[in-house]
Short mmCIF file of C-alpha atoms in Angstrom, two decimals:
data_model
loop_
_atom_site.label_atom_id
_atom_site.label_comp_id
_atom_site.label_asym_id
_atom_site.label_seq_id
_atom_site.Cartn_x
_atom_site.Cartn_y
_atom_site.Cartn_z
CA GLN J 24 19.50 -44.02 -7.35
CA VAL J 25 20.35 -46.98 -9.59
CA ALA J 26 23.06 -44.96 -11.30
CA ALA J 27 24.46 -43.79 -7.96
CA ASN J 28 24.52 -47.34 -6.59
CA ASN J 29 26.25 -48.65 -9.70
CA LYS J 30 28.85 -45.89 -9.45
CA GLY J 31 29.38 -46.78 -5.79
CA ILE J 32 29.90 -50.43 -6.68
CA GLN J 33 32.50 -49.45 -9.29
CA LEU J 34 34.41 -47.22 -6.86
CA VAL J 35 34.40 -49.80 -4.07
CA GLN J 36 35.60 -52.48 -6.48
CA LYS J 37 38.38 -50.16 -7.66
CA LEU J 38 39.39 -49.53 -4.05
CA ILE J 39 39.48 -53.27 -3.34
CA ASP J 40 41.61 -53.85 -6.43
CA GLU J 41 44.05 -51.15 -5.28
CA ARG J 42 44.19 -51.89 -1.53
CA SER J 43 42.87 -55.47 -1.12
CA LEU J 44 39.61 -56.66 0.41
CA SER J 45 41.09 -57.15 3.88
CA VAL J 46 42.36 -53.57 4.05
CA VAL J 47 39.03 -52.15 2.85
CA HIS J 48 37.17 -54.25 5.42
CA ALA J 49 39.55 -53.11 8.16
CA TYR J 50 39.04 -49.44 7.39
CA MET J 51 35.28 -49.89 7.15
CA GLU J 52 35.42 -51.31 10.66
CA HIS J 53 37.65 -48.45 11.84
CA ILE J 54 35.19 -45.88 10.48
CA GLN J 55 32.25 -47.53 12.23
CA ASN J 56 34.15 -47.91 15.50
CA ASN J 57 35.15 -44.27 15.38
CA ALA J 58 31.53 -43.23 14.79
CA GLU J 59 30.35 -45.35 17.71
CA THR J 60 32.97 -43.81 19.99
CA ALA J 61 32.05 -40.29 18.92
CA VAL J 62 28.34 -40.87 19.55
CA ARG J 63 28.94 -42.56 22.91
CA THR J 64 31.15 -39.66 23.98
CA MET J 65 28.49 -37.14 23.00
CA LEU J 66 25.78 -39.09 24.84
CA LYS J 67 27.89 -39.44 27.99
CA ASN J 68 28.74 -35.74 27.95
CA PHE J 69 25.07 -34.81 27.56
CA ALA J 70 24.11 -37.15 30.40
CA SER J 71 26.77 -35.73 32.70
CA GLN J 72 25.71 -32.16 31.98
CA ASN J 73 22.01 -32.93 32.52
CA ASP J 74 22.18 -35.29 35.50
CA ALA J 75 19.70 -34.04 38.09
CA THR J 76 19.23 -37.29 40.03
CA GLY J 77 22.68 -38.76 40.52
CA THR J 78 21.61 -42.12 39.07
CA ASP J 79 23.31 -44.06 36.27
CA THR J 80 20.50 -43.25 33.82
CA VAL J 81 19.65 -39.77 32.60
CA VAL J 82 16.31 -39.18 30.89
CA ALA J 83 15.72 -36.62 28.15
CA SER J 84 12.21 -36.18 26.77
CA ALA J 85 10.22 -34.13 24.30
CA GLU J 86 6.99 -34.15 22.36
CA ASP J 87 5.55 -32.44 19.33
CA PHE J 88 2.41 -32.86 17.26
CA MET J 89 1.54 -33.41 13.65
CA ASP J 90 -0.83 -30.95 11.98
CA ASP J 91 -3.76 -33.27 12.72
CA GLY J 92 -2.85 -33.37 16.41
CA THR J 93 -1.18 -36.80 16.40
CA ALA J 94 1.44 -36.84 19.14
CA LEU J 95 5.10 -37.73 18.68
CA ARG J 96 6.48 -38.49 22.14
CA LEU J 97 10.07 -39.41 22.89
CA LYS J 98 11.95 -40.41 26.01
CA VAL J 99 15.70 -41.02 25.70
CA LEU J 100 17.26 -43.05 28.51
CA ILE J 101 21.03 -42.55 28.50
CA ASN J 102 23.49 -44.59 30.54
CA LYS J 103 25.99 -41.96 31.61
CA LYS J 104 28.72 -44.56 32.20
CA ASN J 105 28.82 -46.32 28.83
CA GLY J 106 26.78 -44.06 26.55
CA ASP J 107 24.07 -46.59 25.72
CA ALA J 108 20.79 -44.88 24.80
CA VAL J 109 17.24 -46.16 24.48
CA PHE J 110 15.01 -44.07 22.22
CA ASP J 111 11.52 -44.88 23.47
CA PHE J 112 8.57 -43.48 21.52
CA PHE J 113 5.93 -44.87 23.90
CA GLY J 114 2.85 -42.64 23.89
CA THR J 115 3.17 -41.68 20.24
CA GLY J 116 -0.19 -41.46 18.45
CA LYS J 117 -1.88 -44.29 16.61
CA GLU J 118 -1.51 -44.79 12.88
CA VAL J 119 -3.62 -42.40 10.84
CA ASN J 120 -5.96 -42.78 7.88
CA GLY J 121 -3.87 -40.35 5.84
CA ASN J 122 -0.44 -40.93 4.33
CA THR J 123 1.81 -39.45 7.05
CA ASN J 124 2.51 -42.81 8.66
CA ALA J 125 6.23 -43.59 8.78
CA PRO J 126 7.83 -47.06 8.91
CA PRO J 127 10.45 -47.60 11.66
CA SER J 128 13.24 -47.12 9.11
CA ILE J 129 12.25 -43.45 8.90
CA THR J 130 12.68 -43.05 12.65
CA LYS J 131 16.08 -44.77 12.49
CA SER J 132 17.13 -42.37 9.74
CA ALA J 133 15.98 -39.40 11.82
CA ILE J 134 17.94 -40.66 14.82
CA ILE J 135 21.19 -41.23 12.93
CA TYR J 136 20.88 -37.83 11.25
CA SER J 137 20.23 -36.08 14.56
CA LEU J 138 23.03 -37.84 16.42
CA ARG J 139 25.57 -37.03 13.76
CA SER J 140 24.47 -33.40 13.64
CA MET J 141 25.13 -33.07 17.39
CA LEU J 142 28.69 -34.41 17.23
CA ALA J 143 31.65 -32.11 17.69
CA GLU J 144 33.67 -34.28 15.29
CA ASP J 145 33.19 -34.24 11.52
CA ILE J 146 32.72 -37.92 10.70
CA PRO J 147 31.27 -39.76 7.71
CA LEU J 148 27.70 -40.91 8.21
CA ASN J 149 27.65 -44.66 8.88
CA GLU J 150 25.93 -47.42 10.84
CA GLY J 151 28.38 -47.10 13.71
CA CYS J 152 26.46 -44.02 14.84
CA LEU J 153 23.57 -46.30 15.82
CA SER J 154 25.61 -48.92 17.69
CA PRO J 155 24.85 -47.36 21.12
CA VAL J 156 21.15 -47.01 20.31
CA ALA J 157 18.16 -49.22 21.06
CA LEU J 158 14.82 -48.23 19.53
CA LYS J 159 11.38 -48.84 21.01
CA ILE J 160 8.23 -48.09 18.99
CA GLU J 161 4.77 -49.46 19.61
CA GLU J 162 3.16 -51.27 16.69
CA LYS J 163 0.22 -49.73 14.86
CA THR J 164 1.35 -46.22 15.73
CA ILE J 165 2.21 -43.50 13.24
CA LEU J 166 5.88 -44.54 13.58
CA SER J 167 5.25 -48.28 13.16
CA PRO J 168 2.10 -48.59 11.07
CA SER J 169 0.40 -51.73 9.86
CA PRO J 170 1.43 -53.05 6.42
CA THR J 171 -1.64 -51.63 4.66
CA SER J 172 -1.21 -48.07 5.96
CA ALA J 173 -0.33 -45.26 3.57
CA VAL J 174 3.22 -43.99 4.18
CA VAL J 175 4.23 -41.72 1.31
CA GLY J 176 4.01 -38.56 3.42
CA GLY J 177 5.93 -40.07 6.30
CA ASN J 178 9.20 -39.91 4.40
CA VAL J 179 9.09 -36.19 3.70
CA LEU J 180 6.91 -34.78 6.47
CA THR J 181 6.84 -36.97 9.57
CA SER J 182 10.60 -37.50 9.30
CA GLN J 183 11.15 -33.77 9.77
CA ARG J 184 8.92 -33.68 12.83
CA ILE J 185 10.77 -36.65 14.36
CA VAL J 186 14.05 -34.78 13.96
CA ASP J 187 12.51 -31.76 15.68
CA VAL J 188 11.49 -33.93 18.64
CA ILE J 189 14.93 -35.55 18.94
CA LEU J 190 16.79 -32.24 18.81
CA LYS J 191 14.32 -30.78 21.31
CA ALA J 192 14.96 -33.64 23.74
CA PHE J 193 18.70 -32.95 23.54
CA LYS J 194 18.17 -29.17 23.84
CA ALA J 195 20.18 -28.80 20.65
CA CYS J 196 18.10 -26.20 18.84
CA ALA J 197 14.63 -24.86 18.24
CA ALA J 198 12.28 -26.60 15.84
CA SER J 199 12.50 -26.22 12.09
CA GLN J 200 9.45 -25.86 9.90
CA GLY J 201 8.84 -29.55 10.65
CA CYS J 202 7.86 -30.34 7.09
CA MET J 203 9.25 -30.65 3.59
CA ASN J 204 7.78 -28.77 0.66
CA ASN J 205 7.62 -30.27 -2.82
CA VAL J 206 7.02 -28.90 -6.28
CA THR J 207 6.26 -31.10 -9.26
CA PHE J 208 5.22 -30.56 -12.83
CA GLY J 209 5.24 -32.45 -16.08
CA ASP J 210 3.14 -34.01 -18.82
CA ASP J 211 2.90 -37.35 -20.63
CA SER J 212 6.53 -37.14 -21.74
CA PHE J 213 8.36 -36.07 -18.58
CA GLY J 214 8.01 -35.38 -14.90
CA TYR J 215 9.96 -33.12 -12.58
CA TYR J 216 9.96 -33.36 -8.78
CA GLU J 217 11.93 -31.22 -6.35
CA THR J 218 12.06 -30.94 -2.58
CA ILE J 219 12.32 -27.45 -1.10
CA ALA J 220 13.99 -26.77 2.21
CA GLY J 221 12.36 -24.65 4.89
CA GLY J 222 13.52 -22.68 7.89
CA ALA J 223 15.79 -24.13 10.56
CA GLY J 224 15.52 -23.41 14.27
CA ALA J 225 18.09 -21.34 16.15
CA GLY J 226 20.77 -22.97 18.27
CA PRO J 227 22.54 -21.83 21.44
CA ASP J 228 24.94 -19.53 19.61
CA TRP J 229 23.75 -19.51 16.00
#
């Protein structure tokens, strides 16, 4: 990660030298604005297609459970006029004694991943995708644990289950394996760690 960040710094600096800081800033803003527009359009289209009440707000909801039975509950309130969306995880289970607690940043990552995956446009992943989104998570739950809670498993396991819940709420596809497998080996001189992908759920036409 340090090497990747350093390489990124070098490339951005090269781009600034070639195009100027003002031009780079302008295009960064364009990219984020385009992402925001794409996400808002997707959210408004979903709301229009799933409006059963005729009100300005359309609600999409889903729940799933961790292996220990801890609930992950989501209600998405979408304004069908402007594409604002509130991701409300009220009712999600309390923090656990194990290490599958996940800080709010994990949930934000799951949301931005899921939103981008549902877009018709092929856009670069960026913060603009989250501009229409407000996030609500109760404190001392598995998705907003206390500072002393163990969280190492939240990054690789709970994150997958959050994505499943989001995609379920949007009726995008069936659940994946909802987990991430890891293999590691090594000795005193080296260590090797690899994540292994699992199955993905079927979609409407794939």
